[in-house]
Tab-separated table of C-alpha atoms in Angstrom:
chain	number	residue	atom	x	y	z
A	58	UNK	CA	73.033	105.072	-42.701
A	59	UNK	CA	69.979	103.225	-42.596
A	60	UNK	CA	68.995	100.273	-44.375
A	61	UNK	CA	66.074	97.886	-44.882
A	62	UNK	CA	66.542	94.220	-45.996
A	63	UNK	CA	63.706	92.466	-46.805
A	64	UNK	CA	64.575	88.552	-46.858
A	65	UNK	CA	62.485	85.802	-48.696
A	66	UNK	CA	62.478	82.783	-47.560
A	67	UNK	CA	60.508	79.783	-49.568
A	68	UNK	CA	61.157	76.248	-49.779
A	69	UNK	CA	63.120	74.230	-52.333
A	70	UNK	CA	61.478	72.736	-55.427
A	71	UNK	CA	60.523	69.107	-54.587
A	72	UNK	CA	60.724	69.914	-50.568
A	73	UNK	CA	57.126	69.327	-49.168
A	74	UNK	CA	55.125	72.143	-47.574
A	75	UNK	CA	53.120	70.939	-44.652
A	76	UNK	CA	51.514	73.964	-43.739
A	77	UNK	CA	50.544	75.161	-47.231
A	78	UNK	CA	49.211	71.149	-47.575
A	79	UNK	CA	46.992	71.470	-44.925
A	80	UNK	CA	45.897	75.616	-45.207
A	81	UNK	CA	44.838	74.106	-49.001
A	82	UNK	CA	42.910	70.924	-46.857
A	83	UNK	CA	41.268	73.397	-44.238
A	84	UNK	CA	40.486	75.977	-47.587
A	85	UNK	CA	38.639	72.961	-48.948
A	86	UNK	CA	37.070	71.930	-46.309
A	87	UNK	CA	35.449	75.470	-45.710
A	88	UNK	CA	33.970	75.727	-49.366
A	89	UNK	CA	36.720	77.193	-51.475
A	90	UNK	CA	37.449	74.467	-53.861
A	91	UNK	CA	38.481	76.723	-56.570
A	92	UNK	CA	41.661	76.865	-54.686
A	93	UNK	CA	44.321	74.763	-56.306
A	94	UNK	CA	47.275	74.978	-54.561
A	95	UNK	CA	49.155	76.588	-51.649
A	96	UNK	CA	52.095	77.934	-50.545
A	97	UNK	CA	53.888	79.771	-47.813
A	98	UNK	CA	56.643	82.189	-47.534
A	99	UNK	CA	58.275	83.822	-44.495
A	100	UNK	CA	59.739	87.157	-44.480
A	101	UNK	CA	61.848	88.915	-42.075
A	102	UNK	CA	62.491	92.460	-42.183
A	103	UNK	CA	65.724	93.625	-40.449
A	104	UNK	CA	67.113	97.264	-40.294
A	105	UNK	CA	70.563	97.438	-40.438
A	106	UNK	CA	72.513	100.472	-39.287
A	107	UNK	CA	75.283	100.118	-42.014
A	108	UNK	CA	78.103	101.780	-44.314
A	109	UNK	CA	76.961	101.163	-47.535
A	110	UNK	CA	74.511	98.934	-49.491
A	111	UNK	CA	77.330	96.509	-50.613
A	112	UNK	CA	78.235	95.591	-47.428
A	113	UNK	CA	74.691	95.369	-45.930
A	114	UNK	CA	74.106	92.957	-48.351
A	115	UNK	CA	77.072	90.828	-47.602
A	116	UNK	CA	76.267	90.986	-44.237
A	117	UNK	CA	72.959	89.690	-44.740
A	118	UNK	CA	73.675	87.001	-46.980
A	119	UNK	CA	76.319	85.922	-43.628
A	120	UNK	CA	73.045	86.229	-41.639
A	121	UNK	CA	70.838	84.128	-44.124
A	122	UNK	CA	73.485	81.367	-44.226
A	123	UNK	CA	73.892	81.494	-40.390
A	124	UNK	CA	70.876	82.063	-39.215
A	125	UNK	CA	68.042	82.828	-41.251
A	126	UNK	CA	67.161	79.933	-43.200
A	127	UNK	CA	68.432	76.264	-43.722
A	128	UNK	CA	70.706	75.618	-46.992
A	129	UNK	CA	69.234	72.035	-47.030
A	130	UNK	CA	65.513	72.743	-47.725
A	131	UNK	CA	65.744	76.955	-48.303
A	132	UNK	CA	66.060	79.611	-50.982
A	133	UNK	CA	66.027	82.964	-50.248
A	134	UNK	CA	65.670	86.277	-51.866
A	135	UNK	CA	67.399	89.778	-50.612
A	136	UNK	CA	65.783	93.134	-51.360
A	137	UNK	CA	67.791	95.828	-49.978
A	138	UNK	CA	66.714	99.325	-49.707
A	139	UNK	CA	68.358	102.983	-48.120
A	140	UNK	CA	65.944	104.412	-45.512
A	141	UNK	CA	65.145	108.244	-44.919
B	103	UNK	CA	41.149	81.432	-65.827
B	104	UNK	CA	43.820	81.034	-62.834
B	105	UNK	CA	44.485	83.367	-60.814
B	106	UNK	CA	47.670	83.631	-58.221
B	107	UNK	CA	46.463	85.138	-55.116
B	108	UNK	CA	49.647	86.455	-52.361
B	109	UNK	CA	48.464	87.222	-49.306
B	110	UNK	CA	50.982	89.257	-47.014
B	111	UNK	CA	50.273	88.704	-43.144
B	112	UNK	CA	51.660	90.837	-40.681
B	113	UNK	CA	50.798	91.895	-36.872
B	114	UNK	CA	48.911	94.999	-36.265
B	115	UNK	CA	50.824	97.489	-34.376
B	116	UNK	CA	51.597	97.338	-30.916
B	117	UNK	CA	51.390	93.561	-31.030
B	118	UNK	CA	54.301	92.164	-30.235
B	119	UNK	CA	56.329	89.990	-32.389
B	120	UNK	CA	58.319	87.099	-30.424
B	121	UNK	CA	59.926	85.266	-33.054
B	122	UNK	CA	61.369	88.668	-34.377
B	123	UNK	CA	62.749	89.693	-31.553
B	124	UNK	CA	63.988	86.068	-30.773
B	125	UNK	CA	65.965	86.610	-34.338
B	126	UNK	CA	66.966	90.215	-33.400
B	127	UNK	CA	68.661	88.426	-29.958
B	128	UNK	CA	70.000	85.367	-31.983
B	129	UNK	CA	71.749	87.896	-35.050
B	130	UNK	CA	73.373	90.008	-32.367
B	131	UNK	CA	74.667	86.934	-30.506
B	132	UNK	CA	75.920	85.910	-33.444
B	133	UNK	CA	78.164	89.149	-33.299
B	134	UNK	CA	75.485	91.027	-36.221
B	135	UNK	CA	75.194	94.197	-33.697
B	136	UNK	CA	74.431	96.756	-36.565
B	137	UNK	CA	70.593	94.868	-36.617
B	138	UNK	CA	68.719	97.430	-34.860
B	139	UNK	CA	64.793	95.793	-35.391
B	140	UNK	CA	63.791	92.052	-36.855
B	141	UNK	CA	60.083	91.679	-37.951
B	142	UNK	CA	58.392	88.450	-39.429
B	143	UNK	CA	55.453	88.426	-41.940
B	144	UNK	CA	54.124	85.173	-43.580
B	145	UNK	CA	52.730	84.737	-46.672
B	146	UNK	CA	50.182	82.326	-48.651
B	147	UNK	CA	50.647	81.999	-52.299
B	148	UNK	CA	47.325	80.637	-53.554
B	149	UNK	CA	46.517	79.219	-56.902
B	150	UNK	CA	42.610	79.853	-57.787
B	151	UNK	CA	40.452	78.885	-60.550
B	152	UNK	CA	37.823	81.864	-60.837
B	153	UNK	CA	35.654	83.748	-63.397
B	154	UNK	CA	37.346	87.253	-63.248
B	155	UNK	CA	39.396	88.896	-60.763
B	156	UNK	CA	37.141	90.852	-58.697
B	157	UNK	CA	35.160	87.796	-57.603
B	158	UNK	CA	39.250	86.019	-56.900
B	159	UNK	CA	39.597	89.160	-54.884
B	160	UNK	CA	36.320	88.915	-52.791
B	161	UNK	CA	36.734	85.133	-52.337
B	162	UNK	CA	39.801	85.815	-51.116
B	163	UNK	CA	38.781	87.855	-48.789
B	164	UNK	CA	36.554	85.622	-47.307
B	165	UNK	CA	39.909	83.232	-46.770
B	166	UNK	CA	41.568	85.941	-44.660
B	167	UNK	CA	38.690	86.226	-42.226
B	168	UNK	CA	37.883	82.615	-42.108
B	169	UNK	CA	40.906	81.250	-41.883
B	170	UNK	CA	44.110	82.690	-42.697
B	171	UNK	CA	44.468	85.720	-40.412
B	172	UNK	CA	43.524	86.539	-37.200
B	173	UNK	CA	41.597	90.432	-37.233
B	174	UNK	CA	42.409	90.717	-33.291
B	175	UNK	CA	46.442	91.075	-33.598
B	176	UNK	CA	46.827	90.770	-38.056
B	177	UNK	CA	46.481	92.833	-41.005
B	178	UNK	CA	46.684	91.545	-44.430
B	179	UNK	CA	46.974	92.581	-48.039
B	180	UNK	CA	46.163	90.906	-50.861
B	181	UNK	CA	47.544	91.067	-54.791
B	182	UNK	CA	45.710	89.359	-57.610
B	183	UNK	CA	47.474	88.619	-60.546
B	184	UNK	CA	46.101	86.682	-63.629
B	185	UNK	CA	47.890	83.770	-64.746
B	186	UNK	CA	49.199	83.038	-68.463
């Protein structure tokens, strides 16, 4: 079966941003200084030819931990879904 | 009133997508061969002061084509929500 996994990855609280820093400076800069803050977020969307949606997501969190994203600064966010 | 604007970024179709297929390469070296496709997507969480949502949503419009997407090789979407 097929599977989607949608992974969110977004900083730690307290861990600084850079590029949502200075997309909020260059915002400014071009007028919009109702914006008051910003952040970013990457995403990565993997399909996964698997046996069931348990052991997607366990293999996923293996790939998050391993790969994905950085247990120092990171938290991420799986969304796992059976495709048709 | 605030508004939280997320903007989802992703590559038009046909455009290819280097850092996903760099991750598709690095989760199958890593022995994940059941990964059959790896797509990115960024996204800006913005923070906006603005009089109602419909002038949020045009503003942030304007963001997209100024400065956070490029039209050649991005779409976007964006979702308004008001804050409490």
């Amino acid at each position: 079966m097929m599977f989607e996994a949608k992974v969110t990855v977004r900083l730690k609280k307290g861990i600084s941003d850079p590029e949502g820093v200075n997309t909020l400076k260059a915002l400014r800069l071009l007028g919009f200084e109702n914006v008051k803050n910003a952040q970013t977020t990457r995403m990565f969307n993997l399909m996964i030819d698997g046996k069931d949606k348990k052991t997607v997501q366990k293999d996923v969190e293996q790939m998050c931990q391993r790969l994905l994203t950085n247990p120092v600064v990171h938290v991420y966010e799986i969304e796992i879904s059976e495709q048709k």
